[in-house]
CSV table of C-alpha atoms and ligand atoms in Angstrom, one decimal:
chain,number,residue,atom,x,y,z
A,178,MET,CA,-107.9,-106.7,-166.0
A,179,VAL,CA,-107.8,-102.9,-166.4
A,180,GLY,CA,-111.1,-101.2,-165.6
A,181,SER,CA,-112.5,-98.3,-167.6
A,182,GLU,CA,-111.0,-95.7,-165.3
A,183,GLY,CA,-107.5,-97.3,-165.9
A,184,LYS,CA,-108.1,-97.3,-169.7
A,185,LEU,CA,-109.2,-93.7,-169.4
A,186,ALA,CA,-105.8,-92.9,-167.8
A,187,GLU,CA,-104.0,-94.8,-170.6
A,188,VAL,CA,-105.8,-92.9,-173.3
A,189,LYS,CA,-105.1,-89.6,-171.6
A,190,ALA,CA,-101.4,-90.5,-171.4
A,191,ARG,CA,-101.4,-91.4,-175.1
A,192,ILE,CA,-103.1,-88.1,-175.9
A,193,SER,CA,-100.5,-86.1,-174.0
A,194,ALA,CA,-97.7,-88.0,-175.7
A,195,ALA,CA,-99.1,-87.4,-179.2
A,196,ALA,CA,-99.7,-83.7,-178.4
A,197,GLU,CA,-96.2,-83.2,-177.1
A,198,GLN,CA,-94.7,-85.0,-180.2
A,199,SER,CA,-96.4,-82.5,-182.4
A,200,GLY,CA,-95.5,-79.5,-180.3
A,201,ARG,CA,-99.1,-79.0,-179.0
A,202,GLU,CA,-100.4,-78.5,-175.5
A,203,PRO,CA,-102.2,-81.6,-174.2
A,204,SER,CA,-104.8,-79.3,-172.7
A,205,ALA,CA,-105.7,-78.2,-176.3
A,206,ILE,CA,-107.2,-81.6,-176.9
A,207,ARG,CA,-110.5,-82.6,-175.4
A,208,LEU,CA,-111.2,-86.3,-174.9
A,209,ILE,CA,-114.8,-87.2,-175.5
A,210,ALA,CA,-115.5,-90.6,-173.9
A,211,VAL,CA,-118.0,-92.2,-176.2
A,212,SER,CA,-120.4,-94.1,-173.9
A,213,LYS,CA,-123.0,-95.2,-176.5
A,214,THR,CA,-124.5,-98.7,-175.7
A,215,PHE,CA,-123.0,-98.6,-172.2
A,216,GLU,CA,-125.3,-98.3,-169.2
A,217,PRO,CA,-125.0,-95.7,-166.5
A,218,ASN,CA,-123.4,-98.2,-164.1
A,219,GLU,CA,-120.7,-98.9,-166.7
A,220,ILE,CA,-120.2,-95.2,-167.3
A,221,GLU,CA,-119.9,-94.3,-163.6
A,222,PRO,CA,-116.3,-95.3,-163.0
A,223,VAL,CA,-115.2,-92.8,-165.7
A,224,LEU,CA,-117.4,-90.1,-164.1
A,225,ARG,CA,-116.0,-90.9,-160.7
A,226,ALA,CA,-112.5,-90.5,-162.2
A,227,GLY,CA,-113.5,-86.9,-162.8
A,228,HIS,CA,-114.0,-87.1,-166.5
A,229,GLY,CA,-116.4,-84.5,-167.9
A,230,ASP,CA,-116.9,-85.0,-171.7
A,231,PHE,CA,-119.1,-87.8,-173.0
A,232,GLY,CA,-120.4,-88.7,-176.4
A,233,GLU,CA,-123.7,-90.4,-177.5
A,234,ASN,CA,-124.9,-91.1,-181.0
A,235,ARG,CA,-128.6,-91.5,-180.3
A,236,VAL,CA,-130.8,-88.8,-178.9
A,237,GLN,CA,-133.3,-91.1,-177.2
A,238,GLU,CA,-130.5,-93.1,-175.6
A,239,ALA,CA,-128.9,-89.8,-174.3
A,240,ARG,CA,-132.2,-88.7,-172.9
A,241,ARG,CA,-132.7,-92.0,-171.1
A,242,LYS,CA,-129.2,-92.2,-169.6
A,243,TRP,CA,-127.9,-88.7,-169.0
A,244,PRO,CA,-130.4,-86.6,-166.9
A,245,GLY,CA,-129.9,-89.0,-164.0
A,246,LEU,CA,-126.1,-89.1,-164.3
A,247,ARG,CA,-125.9,-85.3,-164.7
A,248,ALA,CA,-127.9,-84.9,-161.4
A,249,SER,CA,-125.1,-86.8,-159.6
A,250,TYR,CA,-122.1,-85.4,-161.6
A,251,PRO,CA,-122.6,-81.7,-162.3
A,252,GLY,CA,-120.7,-80.0,-165.1
A,253,ILE,CA,-120.9,-82.8,-167.7
A,254,GLN,CA,-120.6,-81.8,-171.3
A,255,LEU,CA,-122.6,-84.1,-173.5
A,256,HIS,CA,-121.7,-84.4,-177.2
A,257,LEU,CA,-124.1,-85.7,-179.8
A,258,ILE,CA,-122.0,-87.5,-182.4
A,259,GLY,CA,-124.5,-89.6,-184.4
A,260,ARG,CA,-126.7,-88.9,-187.3
A,261,LEU,CA,-129.5,-86.5,-186.3
A,262,GLN,CA,-133.0,-86.6,-187.7
A,263,THR,CA,-135.0,-83.4,-188.0
A,264,ASN,CA,-137.8,-84.8,-185.8
A,265,LYS,CA,-135.3,-85.4,-183.0
A,266,VAL,CA,-133.8,-81.8,-183.0
A,267,ARG,CA,-136.0,-80.6,-180.2
A,268,ASP,CA,-134.7,-83.3,-177.9
A,269,ALA,CA,-131.2,-82.9,-179.2
A,270,VAL,CA,-131.0,-79.2,-178.4
A,271,ALA,CA,-132.5,-79.9,-175.0
A,272,VAL,CA,-130.0,-82.6,-174.0
A,273,ALA,CA,-126.7,-81.9,-175.9
A,274,ASP,CA,-124.1,-79.4,-175.1
A,275,ALA,CA,-122.5,-80.0,-178.5
A,276,ILE,CA,-123.9,-81.4,-181.8
A,277,HIS,CA,-121.2,-82.7,-184.1
A,278,THR,CA,-123.3,-83.8,-187.0
A,279,LEU,CA,-125.0,-80.8,-188.7
A,280,ASP,CA,-124.9,-81.7,-192.4
A,281,ASN,CA,-128.0,-80.4,-194.2
A,282,ASP,CA,-130.2,-77.2,-194.5
A,283,LYS,CA,-133.3,-78.8,-193.0
A,284,LEU,CA,-131.4,-79.7,-189.9
A,285,GLY,CA,-129.8,-76.2,-189.8
A,286,ALA,CA,-133.2,-74.5,-190.0
A,287,GLU,CA,-134.7,-76.8,-187.3
A,288,ILE,CA,-131.7,-76.3,-185.0
A,289,ALA,CA,-132.0,-72.5,-185.4
A,290,LYS,CA,-135.7,-72.7,-184.5
A,291,GLU,CA,-135.1,-74.8,-181.4
A,292,ILE,CA,-132.2,-72.6,-180.2
A,293,ALA,CA,-134.5,-69.6,-180.4
A,294,ARG,CA,-137.4,-71.5,-178.7
A,295,GLN,CA,-135.4,-73.1,-175.9
A,296,GLY,CA,-132.9,-70.3,-175.4
A,297,ARG,CA,-130.2,-72.9,-175.3
A,298,ARG,CA,-127.3,-73.0,-177.8
A,299,PRO,CA,-125.3,-76.1,-178.1
A,300,THR,CA,-121.8,-75.9,-179.7
A,301,LEU,CA,-122.3,-76.8,-183.4
A,302,LEU,CA,-120.0,-78.7,-185.7
A,303,VAL,CA,-120.6,-79.5,-189.4
A,304,GLN,CA,-119.9,-83.1,-190.4
A,305,VAL,CA,-118.0,-83.4,-193.6
A,306,ASN,CA,-118.0,-86.6,-195.7
A,307,THR,CA,-114.3,-86.5,-196.6
A,308,GLY,CA,-114.4,-89.9,-198.2
A,309,ARG,CA,-117.4,-89.2,-200.4
A,310,GLU,CA,-119.0,-92.4,-199.1
A,311,ALA,CA,-122.6,-92.7,-200.3
A,312,GLN,CA,-123.8,-94.4,-197.1
A,313,LYS,CA,-122.1,-92.0,-194.8
A,314,ALA,CA,-123.6,-88.8,-193.3
A,315,GLY,CA,-121.9,-85.5,-193.8
A,316,ILE,CA,-121.8,-82.7,-196.4
A,317,ALA,CA,-119.4,-83.3,-199.3
A,318,SER,CA,-116.1,-81.6,-198.9
A,319,ASP,CA,-116.6,-79.4,-202.0
A,320,GLN,CA,-119.9,-78.2,-200.7
A,321,ALA,CA,-118.8,-77.6,-197.1
A,322,ALA,CA,-117.8,-74.0,-197.5
A,323,ALA,CA,-121.1,-73.0,-199.1
A,324,PHE,CA,-123.0,-74.9,-196.5
A,325,VAL,CA,-121.2,-73.2,-193.6
A,326,LYS,CA,-122.0,-69.9,-195.2
A,327,ARG,CA,-125.7,-70.8,-195.5
A,328,CYS,CA,-125.7,-71.9,-191.8
A,329,ARG,CA,-124.3,-68.5,-190.9
A,330,GLU,CA,-126.2,-66.3,-193.2
A,331,THR,CA,-129.5,-68.1,-193.9
A,332,HIS,CA,-130.0,-69.9,-190.7
A,333,GLY,CA,-128.3,-67.4,-188.4
A,334,LEU,CA,-126.3,-70.1,-186.7
A,335,THR,CA,-122.8,-69.9,-185.1
A,336,ILE,CA,-120.7,-72.7,-186.5
A,337,ASP,CA,-117.9,-73.7,-184.2
A,338,GLY,CA,-116.1,-76.4,-186.0
A,339,LEU,CA,-115.9,-79.4,-188.4
A,340,MET,CA,-116.2,-83.2,-187.8
A,341,CYS,CA,-115.3,-86.2,-189.9
A,342,ILE,CA,-115.3,-90.0,-189.9
A,343,PRO,CA,-112.8,-91.2,-192.5
A,344,PRO,CA,-113.6,-94.4,-194.4
A,345,ALA,CA,-112.7,-97.6,-192.7
A,346,ASP,CA,-109.6,-99.4,-193.8
A,347,THR,CA,-107.8,-96.4,-195.3
A,348,ASP,CA,-105.1,-94.2,-194.0
A,349,PRO,CA,-107.1,-91.5,-192.1
A,350,ALA,CA,-104.3,-88.9,-192.2
A,351,PRO,CA,-105.2,-87.3,-195.6
A,352,HIS,CA,-108.8,-87.0,-194.4
A,353,PHE,CA,-107.8,-85.4,-191.1
A,354,SER,CA,-105.5,-83.0,-193.0
A,355,MET,CA,-108.2,-82.1,-195.4
A,356,LEU,CA,-110.6,-81.3,-192.6
A,357,SER,CA,-108.0,-79.2,-190.8
A,358,HIS,CA,-107.2,-77.2,-194.0
A,359,LEU,CA,-111.0,-76.7,-194.6
A,360,ALA,CA,-111.5,-75.5,-191.0
A,361,GLY,CA,-108.6,-73.0,-191.4
A,362,GLU,CA,-110.2,-71.6,-194.6
A,363,LEU,CA,-113.6,-71.2,-192.9
A,364,ASP,CA,-112.1,-69.7,-189.6
A,365,LEU,CA,-113.4,-72.6,-187.6
A,366,VAL,CA,-111.5,-73.5,-184.4
A,367,LEU,CA,-112.9,-76.9,-183.4
A,368,LEU,CA,-111.9,-80.1,-185.2
A,369,SER,CA,-113.6,-83.3,-184.1
A,370,MET,CA,-111.7,-86.2,-185.5
A,371,GLY,CA,-110.0,-89.4,-184.4
A,372,MET,CA,-111.5,-92.5,-182.7
A,373,SER,CA,-110.0,-95.4,-180.7
A,374,ASP,CA,-107.9,-96.6,-183.7
A,375,ASP,CA,-106.6,-93.3,-185.0
A,376,PHE,CA,-106.8,-90.6,-182.4
A,377,GLU,CA,-103.0,-90.1,-182.2
A,378,THR,CA,-102.9,-89.5,-186.0
A,379,ALA,CA,-105.8,-87.0,-185.6
A,380,ILE,CA,-104.0,-85.1,-182.9
A,381,ARG,CA,-100.9,-84.8,-185.2
A,382,CYS,CA,-103.3,-83.4,-187.8
A,383,GLY,CA,-104.7,-80.8,-185.4
A,384,ALA,CA,-107.7,-82.4,-183.7
A,385,THR,CA,-109.2,-80.4,-180.8
A,386,HIS,CA,-111.7,-83.1,-180.0
A,387,VAL,CA,-111.1,-86.9,-180.2
A,388,ARG,CA,-114.0,-89.3,-179.8
A,389,VAL,CA,-112.9,-92.5,-178.1
A,390,GLY,CA,-115.2,-95.3,-177.1
A,391,SER,CA,-113.9,-98.8,-177.1
A,392,ALA,CA,-110.4,-97.9,-176.0
A,393,ILE,CA,-112.0,-96.7,-172.7
A,394,PHE,CA,-115.2,-98.8,-172.2
A,395,GLY,CA,-114.2,-102.0,-174.1
A,396,GLN,CA,-115.8,-103.6,-177.1
A,397,ARG,CA,-119.5,-102.8,-177.7
A,398,ALA,CA,-121.9,-105.8,-177.7
A,399,SER,CA,-123.3,-104.8,-181.1
A,400,PRO,CA,-121.8,-102.4,-183.6
A,401,VAL,CA,-123.6,-99.1,-183.6
A,402,GLY,CA,-123.0,-96.6,-186.3
B,172,PLP,C1,-118.9,-94.9,-181.9
B,172,PLP,C2,-118.3,-93.7,-182.4
B,172,PLP,C3,-117.0,-93.3,-182.0
B,172,PLP,C4,-116.1,-94.1,-181.0
B,172,PLP,O1,-115.6,-95.2,-181.7
B,172,PLP,P1,-114.5,-96.2,-181.1
B,172,PLP,O2,-113.9,-96.8,-182.2
B,172,PLP,O3,-115.2,-97.1,-180.2
B,172,PLP,O4,-113.6,-95.3,-180.4
B,172,PLP,C5,-116.5,-92.1,-182.4
B,172,PLP,N1,-117.2,-91.3,-183.3
B,172,PLP,C6,-118.4,-91.7,-183.7
B,172,PLP,C7,-119.2,-90.7,-184.6
B,172,PLP,C8,-119.0,-92.9,-183.3
B,172,PLP,O5,-120.2,-93.2,-183.7
């Protein structure tokens, strides 16, 4: 059986191949190893392999797991990729180096307040609901430009990029292309898109950050959004 450090190497090789096929530098793509639901002892082989970017979708889980791991492995970048509630923003700004899921004004205002209070500015990405799914987080595509403008002008935030999760069981490529196009129009450099099943497609569409969990750590015991 291949351990998680072996699977990490396989995913990295696939990222390099996909980048080269589309004429991109492999180093232009950052691999976020999504460690949600996995315990520190399961994450450590990937840390020992020298990997530095990790993703969690729950603030409380990140706060429980990562301070200890960070103490042993300096230089970690922790990405918050799950839906963020306003009452968790203080903890989120304290623990995360990047927040990928900014999608409403209340959140924007609260994040701005915490950045000022803590003197700590995580990288910020706006999540776009490219599939217009009622149950999914993210700002609607046709409202994204106005929202990014409000983040900048009303909330005084620096927005660094866009993120999306295409609907399950559809071709993700049109969603990735739409996000890439939107980012270009808004002068945003970072594109967080692509998961275990579709990261190569995302790279062909311009992803700068891919969020890969199960292809590295194995199947999660229970599905977590
Ligand atoms: C869980 C999760 C991932 C990783 O999913 P895999 O299919 O296990 O690679 C990526 N992005 C988000 C937002 C997630 O919640």
